[in-house]
XYZ file of C-alpha atoms in Angstrom:
713
model
C -26.068 -59.189 214.224
C -27.859 -59.469 210.964
C -25.664 -60.424 208.049
C -26.312 -59.273 204.476
C -26.036 -61.693 201.518
C -22.791 -59.960 200.710
C -21.200 -60.509 204.118
C -22.148 -64.155 203.948
C -20.703 -64.559 200.516
C -17.492 -62.745 201.291
C -16.637 -65.082 204.215
C -15.647 -68.200 202.131
C -14.348 -65.993 199.336
C -11.768 -64.496 201.719
C -10.175 -67.937 201.882
C -10.746 -69.047 198.277
C -11.314 -66.418 195.630
C -11.362 -66.119 191.909
C -12.447 -64.041 188.893
C -11.046 -62.465 185.689
C -9.811 -59.574 187.859
C -6.578 -59.046 186.066
C -8.337 -57.682 182.972
C -6.648 -54.473 183.919
C -3.265 -55.865 183.044
C -4.455 -57.881 180.078
C -3.083 -57.091 176.631
C -6.083 -55.495 175.004
C -4.331 -55.156 171.664
C -4.376 -58.819 170.959
C -6.518 -59.892 167.823
C -8.856 -61.941 169.990
C -9.585 -59.011 172.318
C -10.157 -56.693 169.459
C -12.577 -59.132 167.924
C -14.492 -59.346 171.158
C -14.561 -55.529 171.821
C -15.902 -54.985 168.285
C -19.057 -56.940 169.188
C -22.237 -55.523 170.685
C -25.193 -57.392 172.079
C -27.713 -54.730 173.094
C -28.394 -52.819 169.939
C -30.458 -55.654 168.372
C -30.355 -58.133 171.368
C -28.067 -60.495 169.486
C -24.260 -60.466 168.943
C -23.503 -57.958 166.199
C -20.362 -56.295 164.821
C -19.969 -52.618 165.654
C -19.248 -51.773 161.953
C -22.711 -53.179 161.074
C -24.599 -50.901 163.463
C -25.917 -47.669 161.813
C -25.986 -45.542 164.984
C -23.778 -44.166 167.725
C -22.323 -46.674 170.178
C -19.828 -46.204 173.056
C -18.173 -49.368 174.255
C -16.225 -49.309 177.515
C -13.964 -52.304 177.758
C -12.570 -54.191 180.809
C -9.236 -52.301 180.803
C -10.987 -48.949 181.049
C -13.257 -50.161 183.765
C -10.292 -51.411 185.838
C -8.528 -47.985 185.271
C -11.537 -46.012 186.488
C -12.219 -48.363 189.357
C -8.822 -47.710 190.862
C -9.994 -44.033 191.196
C -13.578 -44.601 192.204
C -16.009 -47.518 192.127
C -18.856 -45.074 191.284
C -20.243 -45.941 187.856
C -21.784 -42.481 187.329
C -18.313 -40.907 187.397
C -16.957 -43.277 184.786
C -19.847 -42.865 182.434
C -19.594 -39.075 182.664
C -15.987 -39.066 181.635
C -15.892 -41.840 179.020
C -19.304 -41.444 177.200
C -19.861 -38.493 174.806
C -23.454 -37.220 175.252
C -23.630 -38.264 178.835
C -24.155 -35.467 181.330
C -21.459 -34.733 183.974
C -21.609 -36.769 187.191
C -23.515 -35.298 190.141
C -21.023 -36.330 192.760
C -23.816 -38.081 194.803
C -25.763 -41.401 194.807
C -28.414 -39.937 192.544
C -28.226 -39.536 188.732
C -31.017 -36.964 188.614
C -30.005 -34.455 185.978
C -27.438 -36.901 184.478
C -29.085 -37.596 181.115
C -28.045 -39.236 177.810
C -28.541 -36.719 175.009
C -30.854 -34.670 177.259
C -33.263 -37.521 177.991
C -33.497 -40.437 180.516
C -31.574 -43.547 179.682
C -32.761 -47.134 180.422
C -30.220 -48.881 182.676
C -29.873 -52.643 182.046
C -27.929 -55.492 183.633
C -27.500 -58.172 180.961
C -30.640 -56.851 179.325
C -32.730 -56.826 182.521
C -34.188 -53.306 183.276
C -33.008 -51.564 186.481
C -34.769 -48.283 185.910
C -38.216 -47.469 187.379
C -39.642 -45.289 184.555
C -43.183 -45.216 186.017
C -41.804 -43.208 188.906
C -38.305 -42.322 188.096
C -36.228 -41.938 191.181
C -32.886 -41.533 189.317
C -30.986 -44.119 191.406
C -30.636 -46.711 188.686
C -27.072 -46.087 187.495
C -25.799 -47.421 190.886
C -27.346 -50.937 190.721
C -24.283 -53.199 190.497
C -20.664 -53.049 191.567
C -18.121 -52.250 188.893
C -16.210 -55.383 189.905
C -18.898 -57.671 188.415
C -18.852 -55.957 185.047
C -17.006 -57.024 182.002
C -17.881 -54.114 179.725
C -20.432 -51.399 179.333
C -22.437 -50.832 176.123
C -24.105 -47.408 175.513
C -26.603 -47.133 172.701
C -27.591 -43.577 172.087
C -30.764 -42.127 170.848
C -34.395 -43.101 171.541
C -35.128 -46.812 171.084
C -37.984 -49.232 171.882
C -35.962 -52.381 171.531
C -36.325 -53.036 175.315
C -39.565 -51.137 175.812
C -40.500 -48.260 178.019
C -37.888 -45.917 179.557
C -35.217 -45.628 176.785
C -36.027 -42.067 175.629
C -32.344 -41.182 175.584
C -30.835 -44.597 174.819
C -29.626 -47.674 176.618
C -26.786 -48.301 179.122
C -26.295 -52.088 179.460
C -23.885 -53.457 181.997
C -22.501 -56.726 180.461
C -21.406 -58.877 183.393
C -18.404 -61.203 183.618
C -18.807 -64.787 182.271
C -18.388 -68.099 184.252
C -15.383 -70.228 183.617
C -15.422 -72.929 180.904
C -12.059 -74.621 180.834
C -12.248 -76.553 184.187
C -9.728 -74.330 185.900
C -10.442 -72.508 189.108
C -9.026 -68.971 189.450
C -9.641 -66.152 191.711
C -9.145 -62.622 193.176
C -9.214 -61.022 196.539
C -8.938 -57.268 196.838
C -8.773 -54.699 199.572
C -8.539 -50.930 199.282
C -8.910 -47.759 201.291
C -10.191 -44.348 200.305
C -9.610 -41.065 202.210
C -9.528 -37.384 201.757
C -6.111 -35.694 201.215
C -7.614 -32.371 202.219
C -8.682 -33.342 205.647
C -7.982 -36.851 206.716
C -10.060 -36.937 209.893
C -12.862 -39.516 209.802
C -12.586 -39.773 205.990
C -11.048 -43.258 205.821
C -13.173 -45.870 204.144
C -12.595 -49.475 203.306
C -13.436 -51.832 200.460
C -13.174 -55.579 200.227
C -13.993 -57.685 197.174
C -13.691 -61.321 196.194
C -14.774 -63.530 193.415
C -14.661 -67.273 192.428
C -14.699 -68.460 188.827
C -14.382 -71.861 187.357
C -16.254 -74.882 185.999
C -17.127 -78.514 186.872
C -17.946 -80.538 183.813
C -20.567 -78.703 181.771
C -21.354 -76.195 184.559
C -19.555 -72.876 184.723
C -19.885 -70.618 187.715
C -19.016 -67.079 188.884
C -19.575 -65.732 192.403
C -18.556 -62.172 193.114
C -19.091 -60.011 196.155
C -18.045 -56.592 197.426
C -18.536 -54.317 200.304
C -17.736 -50.563 200.349
C -17.734 -48.569 203.588
C -17.335 -44.911 202.967
C -15.926 -42.498 205.560
C -16.766 -38.862 205.495
C -16.490 -37.324 202.023
C -14.752 -33.914 202.042
C -14.831 -31.089 199.527
C -11.814 -28.982 198.514
C -12.230 -26.907 201.706
C -12.369 -29.994 203.911
C -16.109 -29.753 204.684
C -18.530 -32.650 204.363
C -20.871 -32.258 201.459
C -24.671 -32.157 202.381
C -26.580 -35.342 203.076
C -29.144 -35.155 200.258
C -28.178 -38.199 198.152
C -24.813 -37.995 199.969
C -22.224 -40.775 200.043
C -20.680 -40.005 203.452
C -20.921 -42.926 205.871
C -22.496 -45.035 203.165
C -22.277 -48.820 203.062
C -22.719 -50.484 199.680
C -23.040 -54.234 199.267
C -23.164 -56.276 196.017
C -23.556 -60.016 195.535
C -23.501 -61.312 191.920
C -23.668 -64.885 190.947
C -23.917 -66.597 187.448
C -24.217 -70.255 186.603
C -24.037 -71.524 182.980
C -24.741 -75.089 181.976
C -24.103 -76.457 178.453
C -26.396 -79.274 177.517
C -24.377 -79.600 174.200
C -22.636 -77.350 171.758
C -25.923 -75.616 170.831
C -28.130 -75.687 173.941
C -27.448 -73.951 177.305
C -29.117 -72.733 180.368
C -27.976 -69.777 182.467
C -29.072 -68.502 185.945
C -28.065 -65.071 187.135
C -28.772 -63.350 190.532
C -27.702 -59.855 191.509
C -28.258 -58.268 194.932
C -27.337 -54.578 195.515
C -27.915 -52.286 198.506
C -26.566 -48.896 199.450
C -27.532 -47.111 202.684
C -26.291 -43.794 204.174
C -26.410 -43.822 208.007
C -24.582 -40.683 209.104
C -25.190 -39.019 212.483
C -24.976 -35.561 210.946
C -27.213 -32.639 210.025
C -27.102 -30.334 207.075
C -26.339 -26.572 207.247
C -28.501 -25.776 204.174
C -27.513 -23.036 201.817
C -28.823 -22.262 198.297
C -27.864 -21.303 194.846
C -29.558 -17.919 195.321
C -27.800 -17.142 198.522
C -24.468 -18.295 197.176
C -23.889 -20.366 200.342
C -23.014 -24.102 199.953
C -24.865 -26.853 201.826
C -22.604 -28.899 204.055
C -23.047 -31.351 206.909
C -21.845 -31.098 210.551
C -21.822 -33.624 213.403
C -25.092 -33.811 215.179
C -25.211 -32.924 218.847
C -25.899 -35.593 221.479
C -29.469 -34.446 221.895
C -30.243 -33.914 218.252
C -32.967 -36.048 216.837
C -31.990 -37.589 213.431
C -35.057 -37.652 211.317
C -35.924 -40.406 208.961
C -34.444 -43.805 208.127
C -31.093 -44.353 206.264
C -31.517 -43.295 202.605
C -30.411 -45.388 199.710
C -31.208 -48.618 197.959
C -32.776 -50.895 200.564
C -32.220 -54.049 198.537
C -32.307 -54.412 194.835
C -32.910 -58.136 193.815
C -32.556 -59.359 190.212
C -33.104 -62.940 189.076
C -32.838 -64.041 185.402
C -33.070 -67.479 183.765
C -31.950 -67.772 180.119
C -32.284 -70.638 177.725
C -30.446 -70.558 174.354
C -30.580 -72.937 171.390
C -28.119 -71.847 168.742
C -29.549 -74.351 166.151
C -33.291 -74.447 166.689
C -33.527 -74.882 162.936
C -30.687 -74.905 160.362
C -30.763 -71.062 160.235
C -32.515 -70.036 163.361
C -31.369 -69.351 166.949
C -33.626 -69.058 169.888
C -33.196 -67.276 173.231
C -35.825 -67.281 175.963
C -35.345 -65.496 179.269
C -37.497 -64.924 182.234
C -36.583 -62.294 184.797
C -37.776 -60.623 188.055
C -36.614 -57.534 189.875
C -37.748 -56.211 193.205
C -36.373 -52.845 194.528
C -37.064 -50.479 197.277
C -35.360 -46.996 197.065
C -35.543 -44.878 200.278
C -35.084 -41.126 199.843
C -33.871 -38.462 202.114
C -36.091 -36.819 204.820
C -37.590 -33.625 203.316
C -39.272 -30.755 205.128
C -41.323 -30.075 201.883
C -43.350 -33.227 202.719
C -44.711 -31.555 205.853
C -48.413 -31.454 206.896
C -48.918 -29.464 210.068
C -52.553 -30.394 210.254
C -51.376 -33.992 210.953
C -48.511 -32.953 213.161
C -45.926 -33.921 210.400
C -42.979 -31.573 210.048
C -41.709 -33.484 206.941
C -41.529 -36.895 205.396
C -39.542 -39.497 203.676
C -40.614 -41.338 200.548
C -39.934 -44.796 199.129
C -40.113 -45.933 195.544
C -41.220 -49.518 195.384
C -41.056 -51.429 192.128
C -41.543 -55.041 191.108
C -41.055 -56.326 187.590
C -41.640 -59.730 185.983
C -40.954 -60.387 182.389
C -40.589 -63.029 179.743
C -38.958 -62.605 176.325
C -38.722 -64.989 173.395
C -36.165 -63.956 170.792
C -35.640 -65.536 167.405
C -32.805 -64.895 164.979
C -32.797 -66.245 161.436
C -30.160 -65.892 158.659
C -30.741 -66.217 154.951
C -28.552 -65.857 151.867
C -30.274 -64.437 148.785
C -27.777 -64.438 145.947
C -25.104 -61.825 146.928
C -27.319 -60.556 149.740
C -27.280 -61.703 153.373
C -30.554 -61.180 155.255
C -30.783 -61.379 159.064
C -34.163 -61.374 160.758
C -34.716 -60.753 164.498
C -38.166 -61.287 165.768
C -39.959 -62.101 169.032
C -42.301 -61.297 171.788
C -41.846 -59.354 175.106
C -44.092 -59.376 178.120
C -43.528 -57.161 181.198
C -45.475 -56.494 184.340
C -44.242 -53.454 186.306
C -45.995 -52.585 189.638
C -44.650 -49.289 191.046
C -45.625 -46.796 193.766
C -44.229 -44.117 196.058
C -45.558 -44.290 199.641
C -44.054 -42.218 202.485
C -42.378 -43.942 205.441
C -45.103 -42.548 207.803
C -47.810 -44.382 205.823
C -49.118 -41.589 203.624
C -49.454 -42.484 199.912
C -47.812 -39.933 197.588
C -47.982 -41.977 194.381
C -50.587 -44.769 194.175
C -49.752 -48.266 192.919
C -49.466 -48.362 189.153
C -49.901 -51.828 187.596
C -48.603 -51.934 184.098
C -48.988 -54.891 181.744
C -46.888 -54.506 178.556
C -47.050 -56.948 175.545
C -44.935 -56.250 172.564
C -44.096 -57.890 169.201
C -41.077 -56.861 167.150
C -39.356 -57.519 163.854
C -35.894 -56.263 162.914
C -34.290 -56.895 159.504
C -30.670 -56.414 158.392
C -29.557 -56.612 154.857
C -25.825 -56.813 153.846
C -25.707 -56.048 150.164
C -23.316 -54.976 147.514
C -20.587 -56.279 149.859
C -20.075 -52.892 151.522
C -23.538 -51.665 152.678
C -25.729 -52.481 155.632
C -29.402 -51.523 155.803
C -31.344 -52.102 158.965
C -35.126 -51.605 159.439
C -37.568 -52.613 162.127
C -40.924 -52.210 163.794
C -42.245 -52.753 167.289
C -45.893 -52.899 168.428
C -46.461 -52.153 172.082
C -49.694 -52.660 173.906
C -49.674 -51.151 177.416
C -52.426 -51.016 179.991
C -51.894 -49.390 183.478
C -54.402 -49.818 186.325
C -54.641 -47.183 189.086
C -57.086 -47.381 191.965
C -58.940 -44.326 193.343
C -56.611 -42.132 195.339
C -56.181 -38.713 196.874
C -53.230 -36.413 196.355
C -51.300 -35.291 199.409
C -51.650 -32.072 201.132
C -48.098 -30.830 201.358
C -46.932 -27.577 202.949
C -43.708 -25.750 202.077
C -44.594 -23.200 204.820
C -47.444 -22.777 207.238
C -49.412 -20.803 204.657
C -48.133 -22.312 201.379
C -49.875 -25.641 200.910
C -51.136 -27.750 198.045
C -54.850 -28.597 197.798
C -55.508 -32.327 198.008
C -57.709 -33.741 195.104
C -59.682 -36.931 195.179
C -58.970 -38.703 191.923
C -61.113 -41.432 190.407
C -58.869 -44.300 189.207
C -59.279 -46.545 186.182
C -57.248 -48.011 183.425
C -54.894 -46.117 181.062
C -54.226 -47.780 177.679
C -51.390 -47.048 175.329
C -50.840 -48.578 171.896
C -47.719 -47.520 169.950
C -46.015 -48.610 166.755
C -42.441 -47.541 166.593
C -40.040 -47.743 163.669
C -36.314 -47.595 162.848
C -34.276 -47.540 159.710
C -30.537 -46.958 159.228
C -27.923 -47.282 156.546
C -24.103 -47.724 156.980
C -21.219 -47.979 154.540
C -18.616 -50.517 155.783
C -16.418 -50.799 152.686
C -13.559 -48.713 154.262
C -12.063 -48.881 157.661
C -10.846 -45.343 157.169
C -14.231 -43.777 156.726
C -17.547 -45.457 157.568
C -20.526 -43.130 157.456
C -24.069 -43.857 158.686
C -27.477 -42.318 158.876
C -30.402 -43.394 160.920
C -33.917 -42.720 162.192
C -35.278 -44.409 165.371
C -38.307 -44.010 167.607
C -39.087 -44.761 171.196
C -42.444 -44.810 173.109
C -42.054 -43.446 176.655
C -44.492 -43.113 179.442
C -42.966 -40.015 180.930
C -42.781 -40.553 184.740
C -46.460 -41.222 185.134
C -46.012 -41.193 188.909
C -45.050 -37.587 188.839
C -48.192 -36.751 186.827
C -50.371 -38.649 189.312
C -48.990 -37.066 192.452
C -49.440 -33.566 191.180
C -52.882 -34.084 189.655
C -55.299 -31.099 189.722
C -58.255 -32.895 188.182
C -60.643 -35.385 189.688
C -60.461 -38.202 187.230
C -57.480 -40.244 185.938
C -58.801 -39.942 182.403
C -58.403 -36.185 182.580
C -54.684 -36.259 183.401
C -52.472 -35.533 180.418
C -50.761 -38.851 180.763
C -50.305 -39.864 177.076
C -47.149 -41.723 176.140
C -44.487 -39.586 174.412
C -43.312 -40.708 171.004
C -39.763 -39.623 170.460
C -38.127 -39.308 167.029
C -34.386 -39.539 166.879
C -32.446 -38.490 163.670
C -28.836 -39.091 163.497
C -25.912 -38.935 161.036
C -22.274 -39.671 161.586
C -19.086 -41.526 160.752
C -16.246 -43.426 162.227
C -13.005 -44.992 161.207
C -9.360 -45.654 161.914
C -6.254 -44.964 159.959
C -3.105 -46.647 161.222
C -2.826 -45.559 164.899
C -5.590 -42.980 164.686
C -9.220 -43.803 165.486
C -12.135 -41.252 165.417
C -15.949 -40.867 165.320
C -18.451 -38.042 164.905
C -22.225 -37.730 165.095
C -24.907 -35.076 164.990
C -28.411 -35.829 166.300
C -31.905 -34.329 166.515
C -34.372 -35.640 169.049
C -37.980 -34.435 168.806
C -41.076 -35.279 170.837
C -44.636 -33.902 170.634
C -45.266 -34.353 174.307
C -42.184 -33.915 176.530
C -42.314 -33.152 180.259
C -40.840 -30.218 182.168
C -41.678 -28.802 185.596
C -42.833 -25.347 186.601
C -43.153 -23.922 190.154
C -46.725 -23.196 191.306
C -46.134 -20.148 193.609
C -49.394 -20.655 195.457
C -48.644 -24.186 196.562
C -44.869 -24.217 196.337
C -45.125 -27.511 194.293
C -43.272 -28.088 191.015
C -45.910 -29.248 188.577
C -45.285 -31.076 185.268
C -46.034 -29.395 181.966
C -46.469 -31.457 178.841
C -45.350 -29.743 175.684
C -43.362 -30.340 172.408
C -39.594 -30.612 172.906
C -36.555 -30.597 170.541
C -33.033 -31.464 171.529
C -30.041 -31.360 169.190
C -26.330 -31.954 169.638
C -22.956 -33.060 168.374
C -20.530 -35.702 169.661
C -16.891 -36.184 168.802
C -14.274 -38.739 169.915
C -10.672 -39.619 168.857
C -7.719 -41.671 170.061
C -4.203 -41.989 168.924
C -1.639 -44.839 169.702
C 1.608 -42.881 169.903
C 3.348 -46.276 170.283
C 2.794 -49.592 171.863
C 2.986 -48.082 175.389
C 1.255 -44.643 175.027
C -2.323 -43.874 173.953
C -4.002 -40.462 173.874
C -7.715 -39.897 173.572
C -10.467 -37.245 173.842
C -14.200 -36.781 173.394
C -16.502 -33.737 173.173
C -20.225 -33.312 173.352
C -22.586 -30.318 173.133
C -26.383 -30.341 173.269
C -29.167 -27.828 173.519
C -32.937 -28.172 173.891
C -36.074 -26.181 173.792
C -39.761 -26.279 174.465
C -40.743 -25.503 170.966
C -44.340 -24.548 171.823
C -43.231 -21.722 174.220
C -39.776 -21.189 172.492
C -37.925 -21.445 175.873
C -34.826 -23.418 176.724
C -35.057 -26.642 178.570
C -33.551 -26.481 182.124
C -30.856 -28.392 183.961
C -33.057 -31.481 184.565
C -32.461 -32.330 180.849
C -29.763 -30.111 179.301
C -26.225 -29.733 180.675
C -23.262 -27.634 179.497
C -20.681 -28.661 176.843
C -18.331 -31.376 178.074
C -14.724 -32.162 176.985
C -12.726 -35.133 178.284
C -9.148 -36.194 177.530
C -7.110 -39.108 178.725
C -3.586 -40.511 178.605
C -2.799 -44.200 179.103
C 0.873 -45.024 179.453
C 2.317 -48.479 180.094
C 5.487 -47.253 181.812
C 6.971 -50.759 182.093
C 5.921 -54.274 181.496
C 4.490 -54.423 184.957
C 3.187 -50.973 185.544
C 1.001 -48.313 183.944
C -0.239 -44.779 184.600
C -3.464 -42.972 183.396
C -4.573 -39.401 183.476
C -8.125 -38.212 182.698
C -9.120 -34.578 182.453
C -12.747 -33.446 182.431
C -13.802 -29.880 181.541
C -17.395 -28.894 181.933
C -18.372 -25.570 180.260
C -20.785 -22.718 180.952
C -24.510 -22.690 180.459
C -26.480 -19.579 181.424
C -29.824 -19.580 179.639
C -32.181 -18.169 182.252
C -32.607 -14.887 184.051
C -33.600 -14.540 187.716
C -37.092 -13.453 188.614
C -37.126 -10.845 191.428
C -33.446 -11.666 192.034
C -34.136 -15.401 192.429
C -33.562 -18.475 190.216
C -36.076 -21.257 190.519
C -36.389 -24.919 189.551
C -33.407 -26.178 187.590
C -32.615 -22.783 186.012
C -29.517 -21.823 187.955
C -26.488 -20.654 185.902
C -23.673 -23.039 185.481
C -20.030 -21.923 185.472
C -17.253 -23.935 184.064
C -14.890 -26.252 186.068
C -12.160 -28.815 185.266
C -11.136 -32.024 187.025
C -7.960 -34.073 186.732
C -7.743 -37.633 187.901
C -4.740 -40.006 188.238
C -4.631 -43.835 188.184
C -1.612 -46.119 188.447
C -0.862 -49.767 189.075
C 2.174 -52.001 189.583
C 2.159 -55.827 189.357
C 4.408 -58.181 191.115
C 3.673 -61.750 190.155
C 0.072 -62.374 191.420
C -0.154 -59.107 193.330
C -1.494 -55.945 191.893
C -0.921 -52.600 193.704
C -3.301 -49.759 192.634
C -3.271 -46.038 193.308
C -6.066 -43.576 192.254
C -6.371 -39.836 192.949
C -9.681 -38.142 192.249
C -9.541 -34.294 191.737
C -5.789 -34.307 191.797
C -5.433 -30.481 191.719
C -8.070 -29.986 194.459
C -10.505 -27.958 192.252
C -12.966 -26.168 194.397
C -16.217 -26.515 192.425
C -19.920 -27.234 192.300
C -21.103 -29.895 189.944
C -23.303 -28.805 186.996
C -26.357 -30.198 188.710
C -25.480 -28.488 192.031
C -25.353 -25.152 190.118
C -28.510 -25.632 188.096
C -30.813 -27.103 190.829
C -32.152 -24.474 193.220
C -33.956 -27.003 195.407
C -32.945 -27.023 199.098
C -29.859 -29.130 199.889
C -28.710 -29.767 196.318
C -25.961 -27.099 196.125
C -23.183 -29.188 197.539
C -19.514 -28.891 196.430
C -17.766 -31.754 194.655
C -15.091 -33.849 196.252
C -11.639 -32.416 196.966
C -8.538 -34.405 196.347
C -9.361 -37.974 197.413
C -6.831 -40.888 197.395
C -7.708 -44.595 196.788
C -5.070 -47.232 197.563
C -5.658 -50.892 196.857
C -4.186 -54.342 196.626
C -5.377 -57.286 194.624
C -4.173 -60.851 194.730
C -5.177 -63.370 192.087
C -4.332 -66.945 191.112
């Protein structure tokens, strides 16, 4: 029997385990905690106070993570509820259609990119287990601070830190998740463990988890369809971090993260559609049924990062150098639309392969000029990204794209007149992408509806971009702190999609230019006594966005490059009724258009208005209860053609979900209970309603219970 890295790691951890797992019962109102949670590290790649950032930021702390994890360990669900501007969750392993302010977000783990923007497969949100994360930082709006792929912003998973005080502590957790609608075959199991401590100047953290899902069930007790499904899925995560202090200023850190998630269900889909009004659901395969394809999911995501820091390179300058590598292989579901009858192929299954290697040198210098404080951030980034999308049967759908990206950047921050912060910066990107000669695939939706293969001459694509940002914030009052900002991002918009649908014979003729995105934003935040609030309006413009349109002759959805404009508003507020009870809510609305054709953008980018509310109640010193309510509104912007909706233009009707989380602590034991969809709402997710593609119209989960126990020392 082959053991995964997680299984090997969990074996000793079952006997001796440790980690800061009781963050969920930590008093997050202490001054030290507030100071920590008012810091952000991703906006400018150095620690920075939130009240000095002139843009919208959502920070999800360890307490919130623990609450959400007792309901579900799926990060996309937590982000959808807690982040204004984030689209509703899809209810599957894929975050396709789950955008940030209507555009793709760049997913990072401690600053290391997890997304595959050259061929975006939308599986990047699920790249680490929630148990390894200390907090999540979401920076909204186009930005180029980390390079390609951050058209909608950045979602950075900040991982837990190794121990530093010589003590050894630990946690071991087990839980089980099952359907309350139909219990049969729905029981899943989860085991997690971690070890955290230090020896001399060396701190260490080892964390591992394994999730085995049973059959998922909707509100009617049926198993949702298998396209990106989570039924019978096994997810493994191994996370390690070692930190060595040479002295008070110099340190070296090594981080490794392994993540895999594979669905291996002996079931087949009964496929419905948005247009027929019939849901897609899965049934048990018969004994003679041939299960087509390999298990779908992440077949190993490996991340390695080495970071060296010198906090006193000079009297006023800090240095951080990190080198990282990532290797990922995403296996997608078997699709009949990848058929080629001439070759005897009834369908196919694709794989996105991506390897990244990068080096970053980051300098941070502080100066005092009279009554003005000046902070300079500057450095060099280098990234090589090699991505492709072959099929399991050997056909090549997207040829190998070898990108070399060299960038120089400078960011300045002025604190002047005591109460004002002005930030401005520039980044220069030089990108070159090599593509060999290739031929597009002949794909047949039906026996008579096939695409025409095209032989494309390869070559090198070069992109040079200067991107700028400037922002101003007033920080003289905690009650009202307004800001205004402008930021840009350079984005190579899913080049692989453009290559695989090429209709011209030369790479140079493909409309593959990088999109330059302009993000304008204004807002304010503040707190008065027990009341905290924030508000923002934004406008995101690009002269070369991407949408897809169905070619009726071939049955292939082909990309269209055209100007786009997206606008929206975001609101959030919370109120501490007393020391035990907190109420909160957030609201977001967005809309977008292709300004050249004056038509609305579809559900690939734009989702309906979203309202979320929560209640956190510390019922006793040892117990707490949380309720979260999510309401997704209507969006009906498109009319059917000949009685049929196409693409991602299906109408979305509103739905509401109520979740419950509770915990009770007895000494070193923590009992948790979570209930997802407490009222058993019978619904389709926003994506399931908008996407008309076969197999996507699956219903969301019915009432699902998650019971767990954690022991720590």
